[in-house]
Short mmCIF file of C-alpha atoms in Angstrom, two decimals:
data_model
loop_
_atom_site.label_atom_id
_atom_site.label_comp_id
_atom_site.label_asym_id
_atom_site.label_seq_id
_atom_site.Cartn_x
_atom_site.Cartn_y
_atom_site.Cartn_z
CA MET A 26 -169.08 71.01 -103.64
CA THR A 27 -165.63 71.70 -104.24
CA MET A 28 -165.29 75.73 -103.72
CA MET A 29 -161.98 77.21 -103.00
CA THR A 30 -161.78 80.58 -101.37
CA HIS A 31 -159.49 83.46 -101.64
CA ARG A 32 -157.98 82.74 -98.45
CA GLN A 33 -157.48 79.21 -98.96
CA LEU A 34 -155.68 79.99 -102.14
CA ALA A 35 -153.35 82.06 -100.31
CA GLU A 36 -152.65 79.25 -97.98
CA GLU A 37 -151.58 76.91 -100.46
CA GLY A 38 -149.43 79.46 -102.31
CA HIS A 39 -151.77 80.09 -105.07
CA GLY A 40 -151.94 83.78 -104.43
CA THR A 41 -151.05 86.16 -101.80
CA ALA A 42 -154.27 88.39 -99.61
CA ARG A 43 -152.49 91.83 -100.35
CA PRO A 44 -154.32 94.26 -98.57
CA GLN A 45 -152.32 97.10 -99.73
CA GLY A 46 -153.53 97.04 -103.25
CA LEU A 47 -154.23 95.30 -106.08
CA ARG A 48 -152.08 94.90 -109.65
CA ARG A 49 -153.05 97.12 -112.79
CA GLY A 50 -156.42 95.80 -114.60
CA ALA A 51 -157.75 93.32 -111.45
CA CYS A 52 -161.10 93.48 -109.50
CA PRO A 53 -161.39 94.35 -106.24
CA THR A 54 -161.84 91.56 -103.81
CA LEU A 55 -162.74 90.54 -99.84
CA PHE A 56 -158.69 89.61 -100.08
CA GLU A 57 -157.19 91.60 -102.47
CA PRO A 58 -158.80 95.25 -101.93
CA MET A 59 -158.04 98.19 -104.25
CA GLN A 60 -156.55 101.19 -103.07
CA THR A 61 -159.40 104.72 -103.80
CA GLY A 62 -158.63 108.22 -103.07
CA ASP A 63 -160.92 107.41 -99.54
CA GLY A 64 -158.66 104.18 -98.33
CA LEU A 65 -159.00 100.61 -99.75
CA LEU A 66 -162.13 98.97 -101.61
CA ALA A 67 -163.18 95.64 -101.25
CA ARG A 68 -165.77 94.19 -103.62
CA LEU A 69 -167.66 91.15 -102.64
CA ARG A 70 -170.18 88.96 -104.65
CA PRO A 71 -172.25 86.42 -102.50
CA PRO A 72 -171.92 82.65 -103.54
CA ALA A 73 -175.71 83.11 -105.72
CA GLY A 74 -175.72 86.64 -104.80
CA THR A 75 -177.59 85.93 -102.06
CA LEU A 76 -177.49 86.69 -98.39
CA SER A 77 -179.60 86.19 -94.61
CA LEU A 78 -180.44 89.50 -93.83
CA ARG A 79 -178.53 88.33 -90.48
CA GLN A 80 -175.09 88.19 -92.77
CA PHE A 81 -175.88 91.38 -93.91
CA SER A 82 -176.44 93.16 -90.93
CA LEU A 83 -173.17 91.16 -90.21
CA LEU A 84 -171.48 92.89 -93.20
CA ALA A 85 -172.71 96.47 -92.15
CA ALA A 86 -171.66 96.65 -89.13
CA ALA A 87 -167.91 95.53 -90.00
CA ALA A 88 -167.92 98.30 -92.72
CA GLU A 89 -169.14 100.97 -90.46
CA ARG A 90 -166.37 99.94 -87.93
CA LEU A 91 -163.62 98.84 -90.08
CA GLY A 92 -163.95 101.59 -92.70
CA ASN A 93 -165.64 104.67 -93.49
CA GLY A 94 -169.34 103.28 -93.39
CA LEU A 95 -169.87 103.64 -97.09
CA LEU A 96 -171.78 100.75 -98.90
CA GLU A 97 -171.85 100.30 -102.71
CA ILE A 98 -174.18 98.06 -105.14
CA THR A 99 -172.26 97.93 -108.19
CA ALA A 100 -173.99 98.13 -111.48
CA ARG A 101 -173.76 94.25 -111.73
CA GLY A 102 -174.97 93.55 -107.94
CA SER A 103 -171.82 93.14 -106.37
CA LEU A 104 -171.25 94.59 -102.81
CA GLN A 105 -168.68 97.26 -102.33
CA VAL A 106 -167.26 98.35 -98.60
CA ARG A 107 -165.09 101.87 -98.79
CA GLY A 108 -162.96 103.28 -96.61
CA LEU A 109 -161.05 100.16 -95.21
CA ARG A 110 -157.46 100.86 -93.75
CA GLN A 111 -154.19 98.96 -93.90
CA GLU A 112 -154.64 97.64 -90.41
CA THR A 113 -158.37 96.84 -90.95
CA ALA A 114 -158.79 95.47 -94.80
CA SER A 115 -157.26 91.82 -93.48
CA GLN A 116 -159.61 91.87 -90.28
CA PHE A 117 -162.46 92.72 -92.36
CA ALA A 118 -162.22 90.20 -94.88
CA HIS A 119 -161.64 87.38 -91.90
CA GLU A 120 -164.38 88.54 -89.57
CA LEU A 121 -166.87 87.93 -92.45
CA GLU A 122 -165.39 84.67 -93.35
CA ALA A 123 -165.50 83.95 -89.96
CA ALA A 124 -169.68 85.10 -89.79
CA GLY A 125 -170.44 82.24 -93.25
CA PHE A 126 -169.23 84.28 -96.17
CA PRO A 127 -167.68 81.76 -98.29
CA ILE A 128 -166.41 83.97 -101.10
CA PRO A 129 -165.32 81.56 -103.87
CA ALA A 130 -161.84 82.37 -105.72
CA GLY A 131 -161.50 82.67 -109.11
CA PRO A 132 -163.94 85.00 -111.83
CA ALA A 133 -167.26 86.32 -110.81
CA ILE A 134 -169.90 83.60 -111.56
CA GLU A 135 -173.16 85.21 -111.51
CA LEU A 136 -176.70 83.96 -111.43
CA SER A 137 -180.03 85.81 -112.88
CA PRO A 138 -180.85 87.17 -109.54
CA LEU A 139 -184.32 85.64 -108.85
CA HIS A 140 -183.01 82.32 -110.27
CA GLY A 141 -185.45 79.57 -108.50
CA ILE A 142 -188.20 81.81 -107.63
CA ALA A 143 -188.98 83.61 -110.55
CA PRO A 144 -192.06 82.61 -111.94
CA GLY A 145 -190.88 82.78 -116.02
CA GLU A 146 -187.50 81.33 -115.48
CA ILE A 147 -187.21 78.31 -117.74
CA GLU A 148 -184.51 76.32 -115.70
CA ASN A 149 -182.63 77.01 -112.17
CA PRO A 150 -179.23 78.03 -113.17
CA ALA A 151 -177.88 77.03 -109.46
CA GLN A 152 -177.61 73.60 -110.88
CA ILE A 153 -175.22 75.07 -113.42
CA GLU A 154 -172.59 77.14 -111.08
CA ALA A 155 -172.89 73.59 -108.76
CA MET A 156 -171.12 71.31 -111.81
CA LEU A 157 -168.62 74.19 -112.94
CA ARG A 158 -167.50 74.90 -109.68
CA GLU A 159 -166.81 70.78 -108.64
CA THR A 160 -165.89 69.81 -111.90
CA PHE A 161 -163.60 72.47 -113.04
CA ALA A 162 -162.51 74.15 -109.51
CA SER A 163 -158.66 74.32 -110.71
CA GLN A 164 -159.41 76.00 -113.77
CA LEU A 165 -161.49 78.64 -112.08
CA THR A 166 -158.52 79.69 -109.98
CA SER A 167 -156.02 79.72 -112.38
CA PRO A 168 -153.55 82.62 -112.12
CA LEU A 169 -153.79 82.91 -116.42
CA LEU A 170 -157.36 83.79 -116.53
CA ALA A 171 -158.25 87.23 -117.07
CA PRO A 172 -159.15 89.32 -113.91
CA LYS A 173 -162.05 90.98 -115.25
CA LEU A 174 -163.00 87.53 -116.86
CA SER A 175 -167.10 86.99 -116.49
CA ILE A 176 -169.28 83.91 -116.36
CA LEU A 177 -173.02 84.50 -116.14
CA LEU A 178 -175.59 81.70 -115.85
CA ASP A 179 -179.12 82.89 -116.88
CA GLY A 180 -182.27 80.59 -115.91
CA GLY A 181 -183.99 82.14 -118.95
CA GLY A 182 -186.59 84.86 -116.54
CA ARG A 183 -186.85 88.25 -117.43
CA ASP A 184 -184.76 89.27 -114.23
CA GLY A 185 -181.97 91.89 -115.30
CA ALA A 186 -179.56 88.96 -116.70
CA SER A 187 -179.96 89.34 -120.50
CA SER A 188 -178.92 92.55 -120.40
CA LEU A 189 -175.26 92.26 -118.77
CA PHE A 190 -172.55 91.56 -120.75
CA ALA A 191 -170.30 88.43 -120.08
CA ASP A 192 -167.22 86.59 -121.71
CA ILE A 193 -169.19 83.25 -121.17
CA ARG A 194 -172.66 82.59 -120.36
CA ILE A 195 -174.90 79.71 -119.97
CA ILE A 196 -179.06 80.50 -120.71
CA ALA A 197 -181.67 78.50 -120.48
CA ALA A 198 -183.21 77.48 -123.61
CA ALA A 199 -186.09 75.26 -123.33
CA PRO A 200 -186.64 72.72 -120.06
CA ALA A 201 -183.55 70.26 -119.68
CA ARG A 202 -181.80 72.40 -122.47
CA TRP A 203 -179.23 75.48 -122.63
CA GLN A 204 -177.21 77.05 -124.61
CA LEU A 205 -173.45 78.42 -124.43
CA ALA A 206 -172.45 82.01 -125.94
CA ILE A 207 -169.88 84.12 -125.63
CA ASP A 208 -168.57 87.94 -125.68
CA GLY A 209 -171.57 89.52 -125.56
CA ASN A 210 -175.17 90.11 -123.71
CA GLY A 211 -178.29 88.53 -124.43
CA LYS A 212 -178.60 90.04 -127.59
CA ASN A 213 -175.33 90.14 -129.55
CA ALA A 214 -173.45 87.20 -127.67
CA VAL A 215 -172.23 84.79 -130.17
CA PRO A 216 -173.87 81.23 -129.80
CA LEU A 217 -171.37 78.09 -130.00
CA LEU A 218 -173.31 75.32 -128.82
CA THR A 219 -176.91 74.18 -127.40
CA GLY A 220 -177.36 70.76 -125.24
CA ASP A 221 -178.41 69.21 -121.93
CA ALA A 222 -176.43 70.87 -119.02
CA ASP A 223 -173.14 68.28 -119.21
CA ALA A 224 -172.69 69.19 -122.37
CA CYS A 225 -172.54 73.28 -122.11
CA VAL A 226 -170.90 72.74 -118.59
CA HIS A 227 -167.92 70.73 -120.52
CA ALA A 228 -167.81 72.71 -123.25
CA LEU A 229 -167.66 75.85 -120.66
CA GLY A 230 -164.89 73.81 -119.66
CA ASP A 231 -162.91 73.30 -122.68
CA LEU A 232 -163.27 77.10 -123.07
CA LEU A 233 -161.55 77.72 -120.16
CA ASP A 234 -158.73 75.40 -121.16
CA LEU A 235 -158.59 77.03 -124.30
CA LEU A 236 -158.18 80.86 -122.70
CA ILE A 237 -155.39 79.29 -120.33
CA SER A 238 -153.70 77.94 -123.14
CA LEU A 239 -154.09 81.15 -125.27
CA GLY A 240 -151.93 82.71 -122.63
CA ARG A 241 -151.94 85.32 -119.61
CA HIS A 242 -155.39 87.10 -119.26
CA ARG A 243 -156.68 86.32 -122.39
CA ARG A 244 -160.74 87.17 -123.14
CA CYS A 245 -162.76 85.16 -125.01
CA ARG A 246 -162.87 87.65 -127.72
CA ASP A 247 -159.33 86.86 -128.04
CA ILE A 248 -160.26 83.27 -129.44
CA PRO A 249 -159.28 83.10 -132.87
CA ARG A 250 -162.57 82.43 -135.25
CA ALA A 251 -160.74 79.16 -136.47
CA GLU A 252 -160.39 77.66 -132.99
CA LEU A 253 -163.80 78.43 -131.65
CA LEU A 254 -165.16 76.32 -135.04
CA SER A 255 -163.13 73.84 -134.68
CA MET A 256 -163.98 73.18 -131.03
CA PHE A 257 -167.67 74.41 -132.25
CA PRO A 258 -167.93 72.97 -135.48
CA LEU A 259 -171.84 73.73 -135.26
CA MET A 260 -171.44 77.18 -134.33
CA PRO A 261 -172.24 78.70 -137.53
CA THR A 262 -175.69 77.31 -137.11
CA GLN A 263 -176.54 78.31 -133.98
CA ASP A 264 -179.49 80.79 -132.98
CA LEU A 265 -179.15 82.97 -130.11
CA VAL A 266 -182.04 81.68 -127.75
CA ASP A 267 -181.98 84.81 -125.77
CA LYS A 268 -181.76 87.79 -128.32
CA ASP A 269 -185.83 88.81 -128.28
CA ARG A 270 -185.84 88.73 -124.35
CA ALA A 271 -186.26 92.03 -122.79
CA ASP A 272 -185.95 92.16 -119.05
CA THR A 273 -188.33 93.78 -116.56
CA SER A 274 -187.79 96.66 -113.98
CA LEU A 275 -186.63 94.69 -110.95
CA ILE A 276 -187.29 98.47 -108.89
CA GLY A 277 -190.44 97.85 -107.19
CA TYR A 278 -192.89 94.47 -106.40
CA SER A 279 -192.18 91.54 -108.75
CA PRO A 280 -194.36 87.96 -108.01
CA LEU A 281 -192.69 85.31 -107.74
CA ALA A 282 -193.72 81.19 -108.62
CA ASP A 283 -194.66 80.75 -104.75
CA GLY A 284 -197.29 83.85 -104.92
CA SER A 285 -195.07 85.51 -102.77
CA LEU A 286 -193.66 89.08 -103.81
CA ALA A 287 -189.96 90.22 -104.58
CA LEU A 288 -189.16 94.27 -103.16
CA GLY A 289 -186.64 95.48 -105.27
CA LEU A 290 -184.99 98.78 -103.39
CA ARG A 291 -182.27 100.82 -105.38
CA PRO A 292 -179.44 103.14 -102.75
CA ARG A 293 -179.67 106.58 -104.33
CA PHE A 294 -177.07 106.38 -106.91
CA GLY A 295 -176.26 103.03 -105.48
CA GLN A 296 -175.01 103.85 -102.48
CA ILE A 297 -176.24 103.63 -98.72
CA ARG A 298 -174.50 104.56 -94.82
CA ALA A 299 -174.40 101.82 -92.87
CA ASP A 300 -176.12 102.65 -90.35
CA GLN A 301 -178.87 103.66 -92.51
CA LEU A 302 -178.53 99.95 -93.56
CA LEU A 303 -178.76 98.54 -90.01
CA ALA A 304 -181.48 100.75 -89.55
CA PHE A 305 -183.68 99.78 -92.47
CA ILE A 306 -182.80 95.77 -91.98
CA THR A 307 -184.03 95.81 -88.94
CA ARG A 308 -187.17 97.53 -89.22
CA ALA A 309 -187.54 94.96 -92.27
CA GLU A 310 -186.88 91.99 -90.35
CA ALA A 311 -189.19 92.89 -87.69
CA MET A 312 -191.82 93.19 -90.82
CA GLY A 313 -191.50 89.67 -92.35
CA ALA A 314 -188.23 89.87 -94.21
CA GLY A 315 -185.53 87.31 -94.38
CA GLN A 316 -183.39 87.09 -97.06
CA ALA A 317 -181.41 89.72 -99.57
CA ARG A 318 -180.35 89.43 -103.20
CA LEU A 319 -178.23 91.86 -105.06
CA GLY A 320 -179.08 92.42 -109.00
CA PRO A 321 -178.12 94.27 -111.85
CA GLY A 322 -178.76 97.79 -111.80
CA ARG A 323 -177.50 98.05 -108.58
CA VAL A 324 -180.65 96.53 -106.53
CA MET A 325 -181.54 95.24 -103.90
CA LEU A 326 -184.08 92.42 -103.86
CA LEU A 327 -185.89 91.10 -100.36
CA VAL A 328 -187.69 88.24 -101.53
CA GLY A 329 -190.51 86.01 -100.19
CA LEU A 330 -193.02 88.50 -98.79
CA SER A 331 -196.14 88.80 -98.22
CA ALA A 332 -198.06 91.78 -99.96
CA GLN A 333 -198.54 93.62 -96.38
CA ALA A 334 -194.74 92.99 -95.66
CA ALA A 335 -193.74 94.21 -98.85
CA SER A 336 -196.05 97.56 -99.03
CA GLU A 337 -194.82 98.24 -95.31
CA ILE A 338 -191.01 98.00 -96.40
CA ALA A 339 -191.17 99.90 -99.45
CA ALA A 340 -193.20 102.71 -97.12
CA ILE A 341 -190.12 102.75 -95.01
CA ALA A 342 -187.51 102.23 -97.08
CA VAL A 343 -187.42 106.04 -98.20
CA ASP A 344 -186.38 107.08 -94.56
CA HIS A 345 -182.89 105.29 -95.39
CA GLY A 346 -182.33 106.38 -98.28
CA LEU A 347 -183.47 103.44 -100.50
CA SER A 348 -186.03 103.76 -103.55
CA GLY A 349 -188.50 101.43 -105.04
CA ASP A 350 -189.91 104.18 -106.91
CA ARG A 351 -189.11 102.85 -110.96
CA ASP A 352 -189.32 106.21 -111.74
CA ASP A 353 -186.77 107.73 -109.61
CA PRO A 354 -184.52 110.26 -111.54
CA SER A 355 -181.73 108.97 -109.78
CA ALA A 356 -181.80 105.64 -111.20
CA HIS A 357 -179.97 107.75 -114.21
CA ILE A 358 -177.74 109.17 -112.80
CA ALA A 359 -174.23 107.22 -111.98
CA ALA A 360 -172.43 109.44 -109.48
CA CYS A 361 -169.12 108.18 -107.67
CA ALA A 362 -168.15 109.22 -104.16
CA GLY A 363 -166.89 112.17 -105.29
CA ALA A 364 -165.70 114.95 -102.66
CA GLY A 365 -166.17 114.61 -99.38
CA GLY A 366 -166.23 110.87 -99.88
CA CYS A 367 -163.31 110.50 -101.98
CA ALA A 368 -159.49 112.10 -102.22
CA SER A 369 -159.75 112.09 -105.69
CA GLY A 370 -162.81 113.95 -106.37
CA CYS A 371 -162.52 117.72 -107.67
CA TYR A 372 -166.63 118.50 -107.10
CA ASN A 373 -169.46 116.96 -104.73
CA THR A 374 -170.90 114.10 -107.25
CA ARG A 375 -174.14 114.02 -104.97
CA LYS A 376 -174.73 117.27 -104.48
CA LEU A 377 -174.73 118.03 -108.20
CA ALA A 378 -177.07 114.82 -108.69
CA GLU A 379 -179.32 116.68 -106.62
CA ALA A 380 -179.65 119.45 -108.25
CA LEU A 381 -179.73 118.44 -111.57
CA ILE A 382 -182.75 116.19 -110.71
CA THR A 383 -184.26 119.58 -109.81
CA SER A 384 -183.31 121.93 -112.45
CA ALA A 385 -182.73 119.68 -115.50
CA PRO A 386 -185.77 117.50 -115.64
CA ASP A 387 -185.75 117.21 -119.11
CA LEU A 388 -182.50 115.13 -119.14
CA PHE A 389 -184.08 112.14 -116.86
CA ASP A 390 -187.22 110.23 -119.50
CA GLY A 391 -184.70 106.80 -119.24
CA SER A 392 -183.12 107.05 -122.65
CA MET A 393 -179.14 107.53 -121.04
CA VAL A 394 -177.31 107.75 -118.41
CA ILE A 395 -175.68 111.21 -116.67
CA HIS A 396 -172.59 110.38 -115.37
CA LEU A 397 -170.73 112.58 -113.08
CA SER A 398 -167.28 111.63 -112.11
CA GLY A 399 -165.39 113.12 -109.70
CA CYS A 400 -161.94 112.39 -111.37
CA ALA A 401 -160.74 110.76 -114.68
CA LYS A 402 -161.11 106.88 -113.68
CA GLY A 403 -164.49 107.22 -113.66
CA CYS A 404 -165.21 104.51 -111.34
CA ALA A 405 -169.10 104.56 -111.12
CA TRP A 406 -169.81 104.16 -115.27
CA ARG A 407 -167.87 102.60 -117.86
CA SER A 408 -170.20 102.47 -121.20
CA HIS A 409 -170.92 106.20 -122.70
CA ALA A 410 -172.96 108.27 -120.95
CA LEU A 411 -173.54 112.17 -120.75
CA THR A 412 -170.34 112.53 -118.40
CA LEU A 413 -168.91 115.21 -116.77
CA VAL A 414 -165.48 114.70 -115.00
CA GLY A 415 -163.36 116.37 -112.86
CA ALA A 416 -160.44 118.43 -112.65
CA SER A 417 -158.21 120.46 -110.60
CA ASP A 418 -159.38 123.50 -113.23
CA GLY A 419 -163.03 122.81 -113.53
CA SER A 420 -165.04 119.92 -115.58
CA ARG A 421 -164.44 118.06 -118.80
CA LEU A 422 -168.29 117.33 -120.36
CA ILE A 423 -168.32 113.95 -122.99
CA LEU A 424 -171.35 114.40 -124.54
CA ASP A 425 -171.55 110.59 -125.46
CA GLY A 426 -168.65 108.54 -123.97
CA SER A 427 -166.80 107.80 -121.06
CA SER A 428 -164.51 109.75 -118.33
CA LEU A 429 -161.24 108.38 -120.38
CA ASP A 430 -162.55 110.12 -123.66
CA ALA A 431 -161.35 113.09 -125.13
CA PRO A 432 -163.75 116.21 -123.70
CA ASP A 433 -166.08 117.83 -126.02
CA ALA A 434 -166.40 120.95 -123.79
CA GLN A 435 -163.89 122.71 -120.87
CA ILE A 436 -166.33 123.88 -118.35
CA ALA A 437 -164.91 126.44 -115.69
CA GLY A 438 -165.15 125.47 -111.89
CA GLY A 439 -168.51 126.32 -110.47
CA ALA A 440 -170.22 126.22 -113.70
CA ALA A 441 -171.25 122.40 -114.52
CA GLU A 442 -174.58 122.42 -113.11
CA SER A 443 -175.87 125.62 -115.50
CA ALA A 444 -173.61 123.89 -118.36
CA ILE A 445 -175.86 120.69 -117.62
CA GLU A 446 -179.20 122.90 -117.34
CA SER A 447 -178.45 124.41 -120.83
CA ILE A 448 -177.94 121.31 -122.92
CA ALA A 449 -181.45 120.36 -120.83
CA ARG A 450 -183.33 123.44 -122.41
CA PHE A 451 -181.73 122.72 -125.36
CA ILE A 452 -183.30 119.44 -125.55
CA LYS A 453 -186.57 120.58 -124.36
CA ASN A 454 -186.54 123.17 -127.38
CA GLU A 455 -185.28 120.94 -130.27
CA ARG A 456 -187.14 117.54 -129.23
CA ARG A 457 -189.51 115.97 -131.63
CA ALA A 458 -192.71 114.75 -130.89
CA GLY A 459 -192.46 111.16 -129.13
CA GLU A 460 -188.27 111.43 -129.68
CA SER A 461 -186.41 110.62 -126.43
CA ALA A 462 -183.55 112.96 -125.10
CA ARG A 463 -181.07 111.02 -125.88
CA SER A 464 -182.17 110.57 -129.75
CA CYS A 465 -182.25 114.26 -129.55
CA LEU A 466 -179.12 114.58 -129.03
CA SER A 467 -177.90 112.33 -131.52
CA ARG A 468 -180.11 113.83 -134.59
CA VAL A 469 -178.65 116.97 -133.48
CA GLY A 470 -174.97 116.30 -133.37
CA LYS A 471 -172.26 117.16 -131.00
CA ALA A 472 -171.59 120.33 -132.73
CA ALA A 473 -174.87 121.90 -132.39
CA VAL A 474 -174.92 121.44 -128.08
CA ILE A 475 -171.32 122.78 -128.29
CA ARG A 476 -172.72 126.07 -130.00
CA ALA A 477 -175.80 126.46 -128.09
CA LEU A 478 -173.88 125.86 -124.84
CA ARG A 479 -171.18 128.74 -126.06
CA GLN A 480 -174.19 130.78 -126.69
CA GLU A 481 -175.61 131.05 -123.35
#
């Protein structure tokens, strides 16, 4: 299979490895890290999201030696290594490549995390990835493609892929039948074509050619409808095959097609220290684990486990900063590195997160995300949430929005925890029977919440 890496592209003149930081709007990669408040951040997604535990150990050891020792699993299931320096970033990338990490260049091609082993999977999307990389290598590495262009290949199981947004998605519709859709998730993407693997792969190639022809960094949302109808005349008759599928949680135990188990674990708030991870991997390998897969929701999946091994590994996970509890409130908090982990952070996000789990339990019913952002960049979460943004003079509170939105209230320095506790009490008092925290806030409206904050 033809697959160019970022380093090969640089050597052939398509790009340059630039450890000093990325152009604005691009995603960090292994060979093009991004400058953050705690140094350079490298993001990598192994092919098919799969790592042997030996590879994971090598990565963690390199992160501890060459970075600040902090690793993160992103909301889409990529790995981030923090705190690299100008003099260590290239060394980190080259060490991983030498250890067998063939990180492909071009836009991320994401596969449903339990592809090939999920019991309810319709087709294995790995075949689609192989065809794409073999047939459209030059298009996938074109500098004209948008840096954030996302391609998702979904085998039709219930393992977290349906909820992810993608510019382009190919979904298994039935045995030997696939659907091509654009600009959305499994419920709202726009279906273009249903056919066999060859038809969908070549149609995806046509989309890449069209995006390249439209000009630099265009996304699927920028394609005129007339162009789509010309290319896909049956588009108006297509019905999205994925719209009624609900994902199941990847946390905890998941049965696999061969009778073994996958154990899904989440680092608290998505971040783990390299020494914690190394110690966990050593113990997990001794108990029978061999392969890890990364999945949506900041999840690490250990696959192919016996019931006994899965139980034993789940029992030790908490000692190493990992949780296999589907009801863990920390799963509903998106917290960046914050003060102490990032020079841009204006408050200690992790300390506040732990405090809120105890002091504001009414917020953590799973209906919404609490986003604790140390600064206005909002690195930990891009979507709407109950958001607290750190600033030099206190915090900005956004009741339902992102860190870049106008604040609904200004919070004085040191008063953030009490303000969020007040919101939790307000919800407890106003909530109707069977109503979620998010629905309650939406029903009463922002003005009522702000009035309640001012009265306390």
